[in-house]
Amino acid sequence: MKSFLNLTFFVKSPFEKLALGIVFFIILISIFGDFIVPYDPTQIDFRGKLQPPSLEHPLGQDGAGRDVLSRVLSGARLTVLSTFTVIFVVLVIGCTIGIFSAFAGGWIDNILMRIADIWLGFPPLILALGFAAALGASLEAAIWALIFSWWPNYARLSRMITLDILSKPFIAGAEVLGVPLWRKVTFYVLPNAFDVLIIQVALDVSAVMLSISGLSFIGVGAQIPAPEWGSMIADGRAHMSTAWWVVVFPGLAIFFSALSFNVVGDALRRELDPLIRRV
């Protein structure tokens, strides 16, 4: 396993370094954005309705006179925090089900994997859309909808990894020594599965981020006036021809965030995936 003390070990090209820098910047903004926003992102000022970018408002104002820069910065926190919440919960649920299924085997394994197969038969975004509509239009509903639709990927992946690890000689030795189940999972399965899981997480971040923004855009995610990037684009699309800045800047935030996380995920996969390193 590569040392994660050096967080830039996997970036090689200038483009990848730039993407990693954008990722760090987005994470910092999502943590400290509320302390650096110049205005209240939900404060309405009809006198400044649809004002273009200026020194006072560098990214302009939206249809309700709200400062677009403040909303984009605050939106980073909503979008990124929601994305990592989905990824973390899905990782925990999916890995728990997958590892348990691999250890249990037999009919329990068959039932759990058939349920996962049924879930995987539906496109994740369409399934999430149905769940979000049933739960009610809100950011929390969108988060839970994506969790419900995304867990089978990690269940399948963690089961496959666990079955591969269970076939190794050191597991047979642990069986002879009477190592308890919790110790096998903690000290044998999880450390050996870390590389593959972290690659999958890195590649899924951009997809989940786009899904959250997409659900907000179509009205089943974050609701106006919440400064979520997808809902900001939905709110400003009626003014696209006369006030382009209302849509373009949150759109660029989504584009560069998703692209940067995807590039970093590909770079991480190149360095950690043994099949690629072998080529």
PDB file of C-alpha atoms in Angstrom:
ATOM      1  CA  MET A   1       0.000   0.000   0.000  1.00  0.00           C
ATOM      2  CA  LYS A   2       1.280   3.429  -0.890  1.00  0.00           C
ATOM      3  CA  SER A   3       2.051   5.838   1.943  1.00  0.00           C
ATOM      4  CA  PHE A   4      -0.789   8.313   2.330  1.00  0.00           C
ATOM      5  CA  LEU A   5       1.417  10.650   4.351  1.00  0.00           C
ATOM      6  CA  ASN A   6       2.507  12.015   0.984  1.00  0.00           C
ATOM      7  CA  LEU A   7      -0.865  12.951  -0.476  1.00  0.00           C
ATOM      8  CA  THR A   8       0.580  13.778  -3.892  1.00  0.00           C
ATOM      9  CA  PHE A   9       2.367  10.493  -4.560  1.00  0.00           C
ATOM     10  CA  PHE A  10      -0.085   9.473  -7.295  1.00  0.00           C
ATOM     11  CA  VAL A  11      -0.158  12.659  -9.387  1.00  0.00           C
ATOM     12  CA  LYS A  12       2.350  12.768 -12.238  1.00  0.00           C
ATOM     13  CA  SER A  13       1.337  15.281 -14.898  1.00  0.00           C
ATOM     14  CA  PRO A  14       0.735  19.031 -14.414  1.00  0.00           C
ATOM     15  CA  PHE A  15      -2.931  18.452 -15.294  1.00  0.00           C
ATOM     16  CA  GLU A  16      -3.288  15.929 -12.456  1.00  0.00           C
ATOM     17  CA  LYS A  17      -1.520  18.285 -10.044  1.00  0.00           C
ATOM     18  CA  LEU A  18      -3.908  21.056 -11.040  1.00  0.00           C
ATOM     19  CA  ALA A  19      -6.881  18.732 -10.510  1.00  0.00           C
ATOM     20  CA  LEU A  20      -5.576  17.726  -7.078  1.00  0.00           C
ATOM     21  CA  GLY A  21      -5.123  21.400  -6.192  1.00  0.00           C
ATOM     22  CA  ILE A  22      -8.729  22.114  -7.203  1.00  0.00           C
ATOM     23  CA  VAL A  23      -9.914  19.181  -5.090  1.00  0.00           C
ATOM     24  CA  PHE A  24      -8.052  20.500  -2.033  1.00  0.00           C
ATOM     25  CA  PHE A  25      -9.427  23.990  -2.711  1.00  0.00           C
ATOM     26  CA  ILE A  26     -13.004  22.693  -2.964  1.00  0.00           C
ATOM     27  CA  ILE A  27     -12.650  20.734   0.277  1.00  0.00           C
ATOM     28  CA  LEU A  28     -11.223  23.784   2.065  1.00  0.00           C
ATOM     29  CA  ILE A  29     -14.040  25.958   0.725  1.00  0.00           C
ATOM     30  CA  SER A  30     -16.612  23.400   1.862  1.00  0.00           C
ATOM     31  CA  ILE A  31     -15.111  23.507   5.382  1.00  0.00           C
ATOM     32  CA  PHE A  32     -14.379  27.222   5.752  1.00  0.00           C
ATOM     33  CA  GLY A  33     -16.695  28.718   3.111  1.00  0.00           C
ATOM     34  CA  ASP A  34     -19.151  30.140   5.646  1.00  0.00           C
ATOM     35  CA  PHE A  35     -16.353  32.220   7.164  1.00  0.00           C
ATOM     36  CA  ILE A  36     -15.233  33.835   3.904  1.00  0.00           C
ATOM     37  CA  VAL A  37     -18.497  34.478   2.036  1.00  0.00           C
ATOM     38  CA  PRO A  38     -18.868  38.230   1.501  1.00  0.00           C
ATOM     39  CA  TYR A  39     -22.678  38.248   1.878  1.00  0.00           C
ATOM     40  CA  ASP A  40     -25.471  36.150   3.317  1.00  0.00           C
ATOM     41  CA  PRO A  41     -26.149  33.630   0.494  1.00  0.00           C
ATOM     42  CA  THR A  42     -29.911  33.715   1.131  1.00  0.00           C
ATOM     43  CA  GLN A  43     -30.315  37.467   1.659  1.00  0.00           C
ATOM     44  CA  ILE A  44     -32.770  38.940  -0.851  1.00  0.00           C
ATOM     45  CA  ASP A  45     -32.136  42.362  -2.394  1.00  0.00           C
ATOM     46  CA  PHE A  46     -34.625  43.114  -5.177  1.00  0.00           C
ATOM     47  CA  ARG A  47     -32.868  46.394  -5.934  1.00  0.00           C
ATOM     48  CA  GLY A  48     -29.894  44.360  -7.140  1.00  0.00           C
ATOM     49  CA  LYS A  49     -31.943  41.872  -9.162  1.00  0.00           C
ATOM     50  CA  LEU A  50     -29.925  40.325 -12.018  1.00  0.00           C
ATOM     51  CA  GLN A  51     -27.097  42.820 -11.702  1.00  0.00           C
ATOM     52  CA  PRO A  52     -24.013  41.789 -13.745  1.00  0.00           C
ATOM     53  CA  PRO A  53     -20.592  41.075 -12.204  1.00  0.00           C
ATOM     54  CA  SER A  54     -19.051  44.126 -10.560  1.00  0.00           C
ATOM     55  CA  LEU A  55     -16.405  45.023  -7.989  1.00  0.00           C
ATOM     56  CA  GLU A  56     -19.006  44.770  -5.227  1.00  0.00           C
ATOM     57  CA  HIS A  57     -20.446  41.503  -6.524  1.00  0.00           C
ATOM     58  CA  PRO A  58     -17.680  39.760  -8.574  1.00  0.00           C
ATOM     59  CA  LEU A  59     -20.025  37.053  -9.900  1.00  0.00           C
ATOM     60  CA  GLY A  60     -23.125  39.215 -10.140  1.00  0.00           C
ATOM     61  CA  GLN A  61     -26.520  38.811  -8.480  1.00  0.00           C
ATOM     62  CA  ASP A  62     -29.366  36.393  -9.187  1.00  0.00           C
ATOM     63  CA  GLY A  63     -33.073  36.904  -9.790  1.00  0.00           C
ATOM     64  CA  ALA A  64     -33.698  37.754  -6.138  1.00  0.00           C
ATOM     65  CA  GLY A  65     -30.646  39.983  -5.770  1.00  0.00           C
ATOM     66  CA  ARG A  66     -28.626  37.347  -3.890  1.00  0.00           C
ATOM     67  CA  ASP A  67     -24.851  37.452  -4.315  1.00  0.00           C
ATOM     68  CA  VAL A  68     -23.833  34.643  -6.697  1.00  0.00           C
ATOM     69  CA  LEU A  69     -20.278  34.376  -5.333  1.00  0.00           C
ATOM     70  CA  SER A  70     -21.568  33.851  -1.790  1.00  0.00           C
ATOM     71  CA  ARG A  71     -24.025  31.238  -3.019  1.00  0.00           C
ATOM     72  CA  VAL A  72     -21.394  29.372  -5.033  1.00  0.00           C
ATOM     73  CA  LEU A  73     -19.031  29.283  -2.042  1.00  0.00           C
ATOM     74  CA  SER A  74     -21.795  28.165   0.332  1.00  0.00           C
ATOM     75  CA  GLY A  75     -23.000  25.696  -2.270  1.00  0.00           C
ATOM     76  CA  ALA A  76     -19.630  23.958  -2.138  1.00  0.00           C
ATOM     77  CA  ARG A  77     -20.339  23.013   1.445  1.00  0.00           C
ATOM     78  CA  LEU A  78     -23.809  21.668   0.659  1.00  0.00           C
ATOM     79  CA  THR A  79     -22.797  19.768  -2.461  1.00  0.00           C
ATOM     80  CA  VAL A  80     -19.483  18.368  -1.210  1.00  0.00           C
ATOM     81  CA  LEU A  81     -20.792  17.495   2.262  1.00  0.00           C
ATOM     82  CA  SER A  82     -23.819  15.759   0.739  1.00  0.00           C
ATOM     83  CA  THR A  83     -21.560  13.861  -1.672  1.00  0.00           C
ATOM     84  CA  PHE A  84     -19.236  12.580   1.027  1.00  0.00           C
ATOM     85  CA  THR A  85     -22.180  11.715   3.274  1.00  0.00           C
ATOM     86  CA  VAL A  86     -23.601   9.508   0.528  1.00  0.00           C
ATOM     87  CA  ILE A  87     -20.220   7.912  -0.175  1.00  0.00           C
ATOM     88  CA  PHE A  88     -19.481   7.227   3.514  1.00  0.00           C
ATOM     89  CA  VAL A  89     -22.880   5.701   4.329  1.00  0.00           C
ATOM     90  CA  VAL A  90     -22.927   3.651   1.126  1.00  0.00           C
ATOM     91  CA  LEU A  91     -19.405   2.407   1.861  1.00  0.00           C
ATOM     92  CA  VAL A  92     -20.372   1.312   5.377  1.00  0.00           C
ATOM     93  CA  ILE A  93     -23.659  -0.328   4.373  1.00  0.00           C
ATOM     94  CA  GLY A  94     -22.369  -1.924   1.182  1.00  0.00           C
ATOM     95  CA  CYS A  95     -19.163  -3.291   2.724  1.00  0.00           C
ATOM     96  CA  THR A  96     -21.028  -4.630   5.750  1.00  0.00           C
ATOM     97  CA  ILE A  97     -23.488  -6.504   3.540  1.00  0.00           C
ATOM     98  CA  GLY A  98     -20.802  -7.701   1.121  1.00  0.00           C
ATOM     99  CA  ILE A  99     -18.375  -8.955   3.784  1.00  0.00           C
ATOM    100  CA  PHE A 100     -21.172 -10.614   5.772  1.00  0.00           C
ATOM    101  CA  SER A 101     -22.460 -12.270   2.600  1.00  0.00           C
ATOM    102  CA  ALA A 102     -18.992 -13.638   1.744  1.00  0.00           C
ATOM    103  CA  PHE A 103     -18.436 -15.056   5.219  1.00  0.00           C
ATOM    104  CA  ALA A 104     -21.977 -16.461   5.527  1.00  0.00           C
ATOM    105  CA  GLY A 105     -22.100 -18.145   2.124  1.00  0.00           C
ATOM    106  CA  GLY A 106     -24.901 -20.552   1.169  1.00  0.00           C
ATOM    107  CA  TRP A 107     -28.488 -19.368   0.934  1.00  0.00           C
ATOM    108  CA  ILE A 108     -27.790 -16.155   2.832  1.00  0.00           C
ATOM    109  CA  ASP A 109     -25.183 -15.180   0.249  1.00  0.00           C
ATOM    110  CA  ASN A 110     -27.549 -16.073  -2.598  1.00  0.00           C
ATOM    111  CA  ILE A 111     -30.451 -14.029  -1.206  1.00  0.00           C
ATOM    112  CA  LEU A 112     -28.340 -10.940  -0.502  1.00  0.00           C
ATOM    113  CA  MET A 113     -26.670 -11.005  -3.903  1.00  0.00           C
ATOM    114  CA  ARG A 114     -29.949 -11.566  -5.743  1.00  0.00           C
ATOM    115  CA  ILE A 115     -31.365  -8.495  -4.002  1.00  0.00           C
ATOM    116  CA  ALA A 116     -28.267  -6.570  -5.053  1.00  0.00           C
ATOM    117  CA  ASP A 117     -28.702  -7.840  -8.632  1.00  0.00           C
ATOM    118  CA  ILE A 118     -32.299  -6.595  -8.716  1.00  0.00           C
ATOM    119  CA  TRP A 119     -31.155  -3.182  -7.488  1.00  0.00           C
ATOM    120  CA  LEU A 120     -28.358  -3.093 -10.089  1.00  0.00           C
ATOM    121  CA  GLY A 121     -30.906  -3.802 -12.822  1.00  0.00           C
ATOM    122  CA  PHE A 122     -32.105  -0.196 -12.552  1.00  0.00           C
ATOM    123  CA  PRO A 123     -30.025   2.846 -13.548  1.00  0.00           C
ATOM    124  CA  PRO A 124     -28.890   4.444 -10.245  1.00  0.00           C
ATOM    125  CA  LEU A 125     -30.090   7.937 -11.127  1.00  0.00           C
ATOM    126  CA  ILE A 126     -33.548   6.721 -12.223  1.00  0.00           C
ATOM    127  CA  LEU A 127     -33.850   4.646  -9.044  1.00  0.00           C
ATOM    128  CA  ALA A 128     -32.704   7.609  -6.962  1.00  0.00           C
ATOM    129  CA  LEU A 129     -35.239   9.831  -8.705  1.00  0.00           C
ATOM    130  CA  GLY A 130     -38.044   7.457  -7.728  1.00  0.00           C
ATOM    131  CA  PHE A 131     -36.889   7.233  -4.106  1.00  0.00           C
ATOM    132  CA  ALA A 132     -36.408  11.010  -3.843  1.00  0.00           C
ATOM    133  CA  ALA A 133     -39.882  11.689  -5.235  1.00  0.00           C
ATOM    134  CA  ALA A 134     -41.391   9.201  -2.765  1.00  0.00           C
ATOM    135  CA  LEU A 135     -39.481  10.637   0.217  1.00  0.00           C
ATOM    136  CA  GLY A 136     -40.338  14.251  -0.629  1.00  0.00           C
ATOM    137  CA  ALA A 137     -38.390  16.957  -2.396  1.00  0.00           C
ATOM    138  CA  SER A 138     -35.453  17.949  -0.182  1.00  0.00           C
ATOM    139  CA  LEU A 139     -31.693  17.589  -0.034  1.00  0.00           C
ATOM    140  CA  GLU A 140     -32.031  14.991   2.729  1.00  0.00           C
ATOM    141  CA  ALA A 141     -34.386  12.975   0.519  1.00  0.00           C
ATOM    142  CA  ALA A 142     -31.891  13.150  -2.354  1.00  0.00           C
ATOM    143  CA  ILE A 143     -29.098  11.923  -0.062  1.00  0.00           C
ATOM    144  CA  TRP A 144     -31.119   8.958   1.178  1.00  0.00           C
ATOM    145  CA  ALA A 145     -32.330   8.200  -2.347  1.00  0.00           C
ATOM    146  CA  LEU A 146     -28.741   7.981  -3.612  1.00  0.00           C
ATOM    147  CA  ILE A 147     -27.777   5.801  -0.637  1.00  0.00           C
ATOM    148  CA  PHE A 148     -30.634   3.406  -1.418  1.00  0.00           C
ATOM    149  CA  SER A 149     -29.649   3.211  -5.080  1.00  0.00           C
ATOM    150  CA  TRP A 150     -25.838   3.058  -4.719  1.00  0.00           C
ATOM    151  CA  TRP A 151     -25.183   0.446  -1.997  1.00  0.00           C
ATOM    152  CA  PRO A 152     -25.297  -2.676  -4.264  1.00  0.00           C
ATOM    153  CA  ASN A 153     -22.125  -1.576  -6.084  1.00  0.00           C
ATOM    154  CA  TYR A 154     -20.117  -1.671  -2.866  1.00  0.00           C
ATOM    155  CA  ALA A 155     -21.846  -4.819  -1.628  1.00  0.00           C
ATOM    156  CA  ARG A 156     -20.870  -6.666  -4.802  1.00  0.00           C
ATOM    157  CA  LEU A 157     -17.329  -5.256  -4.818  1.00  0.00           C
ATOM    158  CA  SER A 158     -16.610  -5.965  -1.141  1.00  0.00           C
ATOM    159  CA  ARG A 159     -18.008  -9.500  -1.447  1.00  0.00           C
ATOM    160  CA  MET A 160     -15.749 -10.214  -4.418  1.00  0.00           C
ATOM    161  CA  ILE A 161     -12.704  -8.851  -2.579  1.00  0.00           C
ATOM    162  CA  THR A 162     -13.546 -10.789   0.587  1.00  0.00           C
ATOM    163  CA  LEU A 163     -13.983 -14.075  -1.286  1.00  0.00           C
ATOM    164  CA  ASP A 164     -10.602 -13.542  -2.931  1.00  0.00           C
ATOM    165  CA  ILE A 165      -8.952 -12.826   0.434  1.00  0.00           C
ATOM    166  CA  LEU A 166     -10.611 -15.844   2.054  1.00  0.00           C
ATOM    167  CA  SER A 167      -8.922 -18.067  -0.533  1.00  0.00           C
ATOM    168  CA  LYS A 168      -5.446 -16.920   0.537  1.00  0.00           C
ATOM    169  CA  PRO A 169      -3.124 -19.173   2.591  1.00  0.00           C
ATOM    170  CA  PHE A 170      -2.882 -16.742   5.509  1.00  0.00           C
ATOM    171  CA  ILE A 171      -6.636 -17.095   6.097  1.00  0.00           C
ATOM    172  CA  ALA A 172      -6.212 -20.861   6.315  1.00  0.00           C
ATOM    173  CA  GLY A 173      -3.480 -20.280   8.867  1.00  0.00           C
ATOM    174  CA  ALA A 174      -5.764 -17.981  10.832  1.00  0.00           C
ATOM    175  CA  GLU A 175      -8.436 -20.676  10.816  1.00  0.00           C
ATOM    176  CA  VAL A 176      -5.969 -23.169  12.285  1.00  0.00           C
ATOM    177  CA  LEU A 177      -4.995 -20.705  15.000  1.00  0.00           C
ATOM    178  CA  GLY A 178      -8.643 -20.079  15.852  1.00  0.00           C
ATOM    179  CA  VAL A 179      -8.634 -16.369  14.988  1.00  0.00           C
ATOM    180  CA  PRO A 180     -12.129 -14.940  15.706  1.00  0.00           C
ATOM    181  CA  LEU A 181     -14.304 -13.556  12.932  1.00  0.00           C
ATOM    182  CA  TRP A 182     -14.052  -9.901  13.986  1.00  0.00           C
ATOM    183  CA  ARG A 183     -10.254 -10.146  13.928  1.00  0.00           C
ATOM    184  CA  LYS A 184     -10.260 -11.662  10.438  1.00  0.00           C
ATOM    185  CA  VAL A 185     -12.390  -8.789   9.170  1.00  0.00           C
ATOM    186  CA  THR A 186     -10.430  -6.072  10.983  1.00  0.00           C
ATOM    187  CA  PHE A 187      -6.875  -7.292  10.432  1.00  0.00           C
ATOM    188  CA  TYR A 188      -7.094  -9.372   7.252  1.00  0.00           C
ATOM    189  CA  VAL A 189     -10.028  -8.344   5.048  1.00  0.00           C
ATOM    190  CA  LEU A 190     -10.237  -4.556   5.476  1.00  0.00           C
ATOM    191  CA  PRO A 191      -6.488  -3.767   5.145  1.00  0.00           C
ATOM    192  CA  ASN A 192      -6.237  -5.887   1.994  1.00  0.00           C
ATOM    193  CA  ALA A 193      -9.420  -4.403   0.535  1.00  0.00           C
ATOM    194  CA  PHE A 194      -8.435  -0.792   1.228  1.00  0.00           C
ATOM    195  CA  ASP A 195      -6.713  -0.095  -2.096  1.00  0.00           C
ATOM    196  CA  VAL A 196      -9.609  -1.313  -4.242  1.00  0.00           C
ATOM    197  CA  LEU A 197     -12.249   0.410  -2.102  1.00  0.00           C
ATOM    198  CA  ILE A 198     -10.433   3.757  -2.060  1.00  0.00           C
ATOM    199  CA  ILE A 199     -10.144   3.619  -5.857  1.00  0.00           C
ATOM    200  CA  GLN A 200     -13.880   2.993  -6.180  1.00  0.00           C
ATOM    201  CA  VAL A 201     -14.667   5.813  -3.751  1.00  0.00           C
ATOM    202  CA  ALA A 202     -12.444   8.252  -5.659  1.00  0.00           C
ATOM    203  CA  LEU A 203     -14.121   7.360  -8.959  1.00  0.00           C
ATOM    204  CA  ASP A 204     -17.647   7.572  -7.499  1.00  0.00           C
ATOM    205  CA  VAL A 205     -17.302  11.022  -5.927  1.00  0.00           C
ATOM    206  CA  SER A 206     -17.828  12.880  -9.197  1.00  0.00           C
ATOM    207  CA  ALA A 207     -20.767  10.638 -10.181  1.00  0.00           C
ATOM    208  CA  VAL A 208     -22.518  11.173  -6.838  1.00  0.00           C
ATOM    209  CA  MET A 209     -21.834  14.917  -7.003  1.00  0.00           C
ATOM    210  CA  LEU A 210     -23.407  15.129 -10.456  1.00  0.00           C
ATOM    211  CA  SER A 211     -26.362  13.031  -9.277  1.00  0.00           C
ATOM    212  CA  ILE A 212     -27.034  15.314  -6.285  1.00  0.00           C
ATOM    213  CA  SER A 213     -26.880  18.404  -8.495  1.00  0.00           C
ATOM    214  CA  GLY A 214     -29.042  16.680 -11.109  1.00  0.00           C
ATOM    215  CA  LEU A 215     -31.733  15.750  -8.573  1.00  0.00           C
ATOM    216  CA  SER A 216     -31.729  19.327  -7.268  1.00  0.00           C
ATOM    217  CA  PHE A 217     -31.951  20.666 -10.814  1.00  0.00           C
ATOM    218  CA  ILE A 218     -35.088  18.686 -11.619  1.00  0.00           C
ATOM    219  CA  GLY A 219     -36.709  19.683  -8.327  1.00  0.00           C
ATOM    220  CA  VAL A 220     -36.471  16.600  -6.094  1.00  0.00           C
ATOM    221  CA  GLY A 221     -33.278  17.583  -4.279  1.00  0.00           C
ATOM    222  CA  ALA A 222     -32.292  20.819  -2.536  1.00  0.00           C
ATOM    223  CA  GLN A 223     -34.981  23.466  -2.791  1.00  0.00           C
ATOM    224  CA  ILE A 224     -34.629  27.170  -3.491  1.00  0.00           C
ATOM    225  CA  PRO A 225     -33.294  29.293  -1.789  1.00  0.00           C
ATOM    226  CA  ALA A 226     -30.761  26.684  -0.577  1.00  0.00           C
ATOM    227  CA  PRO A 227     -27.425  27.548  -2.256  1.00  0.00           C
ATOM    228  CA  GLU A 228     -26.916  24.138  -3.847  1.00  0.00           C
ATOM    229  CA  TRP A 229     -25.302  24.287  -7.270  1.00  0.00           C
ATOM    230  CA  GLY A 230     -27.968  22.249  -9.063  1.00  0.00           C
ATOM    231  CA  SER A 231     -30.847  24.229  -7.580  1.00  0.00           C
ATOM    232  CA  MET A 232     -29.027  27.487  -8.433  1.00  0.00           C
ATOM    233  CA  ILE A 233     -28.910  26.474 -12.095  1.00  0.00           C
ATOM    234  CA  ALA A 234     -32.592  25.497 -11.991  1.00  0.00           C
ATOM    235  CA  ASP A 235     -33.468  28.830 -10.403  1.00  0.00           C
ATOM    236  CA  GLY A 236     -31.498  30.835 -12.956  1.00  0.00           C
ATOM    237  CA  ARG A 237     -32.301  29.017 -16.188  1.00  0.00           C
ATOM    238  CA  ALA A 238     -35.233  31.354 -16.891  1.00  0.00           C
ATOM    239  CA  HIS A 239     -32.755  34.238 -17.018  1.00  0.00           C
ATOM    240  CA  MET A 240     -30.117  32.416 -19.068  1.00  0.00           C
ATOM    241  CA  SER A 241     -30.456  34.705 -22.112  1.00  0.00           C
ATOM    242  CA  THR A 242     -30.304  37.968 -20.170  1.00  0.00           C
ATOM    243  CA  ALA A 243     -28.252  37.085 -17.058  1.00  0.00           C
ATOM    244  CA  TRP A 244     -25.831  34.323 -18.049  1.00  0.00           C
ATOM    245  CA  TRP A 245     -23.791  34.636 -14.840  1.00  0.00           C
ATOM    246  CA  VAL A 246     -26.613  33.226 -12.715  1.00  0.00           C
ATOM    247  CA  VAL A 247     -26.266  29.834 -14.445  1.00  0.00           C
ATOM    248  CA  VAL A 248     -22.708  29.816 -15.759  1.00  0.00           C
ATOM    249  CA  PHE A 249     -20.835  30.181 -12.465  1.00  0.00           C
ATOM    250  CA  PRO A 250     -22.582  27.368 -10.517  1.00  0.00           C
ATOM    251  CA  GLY A 251     -22.347  25.290 -13.705  1.00  0.00           C
ATOM    252  CA  LEU A 252     -18.595  25.880 -13.858  1.00  0.00           C
ATOM    253  CA  ALA A 253     -18.346  24.939 -10.174  1.00  0.00           C
ATOM    254  CA  ILE A 254     -20.026  21.594 -10.904  1.00  0.00           C
ATOM    255  CA  PHE A 255     -17.944  21.028 -14.035  1.00  0.00           C
ATOM    256  CA  PHE A 256     -14.542  21.710 -12.490  1.00  0.00           C
ATOM    257  CA  SER A 257     -15.383  19.865  -9.265  1.00  0.00           C
ATOM    258  CA  ALA A 258     -16.593  16.717 -11.020  1.00  0.00           C
ATOM    259  CA  LEU A 259     -13.741  16.816 -13.545  1.00  0.00           C
ATOM    260  CA  SER A 260     -11.081  17.305 -10.853  1.00  0.00           C
ATOM    261  CA  PHE A 261     -12.375  14.497  -8.646  1.00  0.00           C
ATOM    262  CA  ASN A 262     -12.566  12.218 -11.686  1.00  0.00           C
ATOM    263  CA  VAL A 263      -8.991  13.017 -12.754  1.00  0.00           C
ATOM    264  CA  VAL A 264      -7.722  12.434  -9.202  1.00  0.00           C
ATOM    265  CA  GLY A 265      -9.649   9.163  -9.061  1.00  0.00           C
ATOM    266  CA  ASP A 266      -8.109   7.981 -12.337  1.00  0.00           C
ATOM    267  CA  ALA A 267      -4.624   8.918 -11.114  1.00  0.00           C
ATOM    268  CA  LEU A 268      -5.207   7.086  -7.846  1.00  0.00           C
ATOM    269  CA  ARG A 269      -6.455   4.034  -9.731  1.00  0.00           C
ATOM    270  CA  ARG A 270      -3.366   4.039 -11.957  1.00  0.00           C
ATOM    271  CA  GLU A 271      -1.059   3.971  -8.935  1.00  0.00           C
ATOM    272  CA  LEU A 272      -2.977   1.560  -6.702  1.00  0.00           C
ATOM    273  CA  ASP A 273      -4.566  -0.913  -9.120  1.00  0.00           C
ATOM    274  CA  PRO A 274      -2.124  -3.845  -9.442  1.00  0.00           C
ATOM    275  CA  LEU A 275      -3.534  -4.856 -12.831  1.00  0.00           C
ATOM    276  CA  ILE A 276      -2.718  -1.434 -14.298  1.00  0.00           C
ATOM    277  CA  ARG A 277       0.686  -1.194 -12.606  1.00  0.00           C
ATOM    278  CA  ARG A 278       1.570  -4.563 -14.120  1.00  0.00           C
ATOM    279  CA  VAL A 279       0.983  -3.319 -17.692  1.00  0.00           C
TER     280      VAL A 279
END
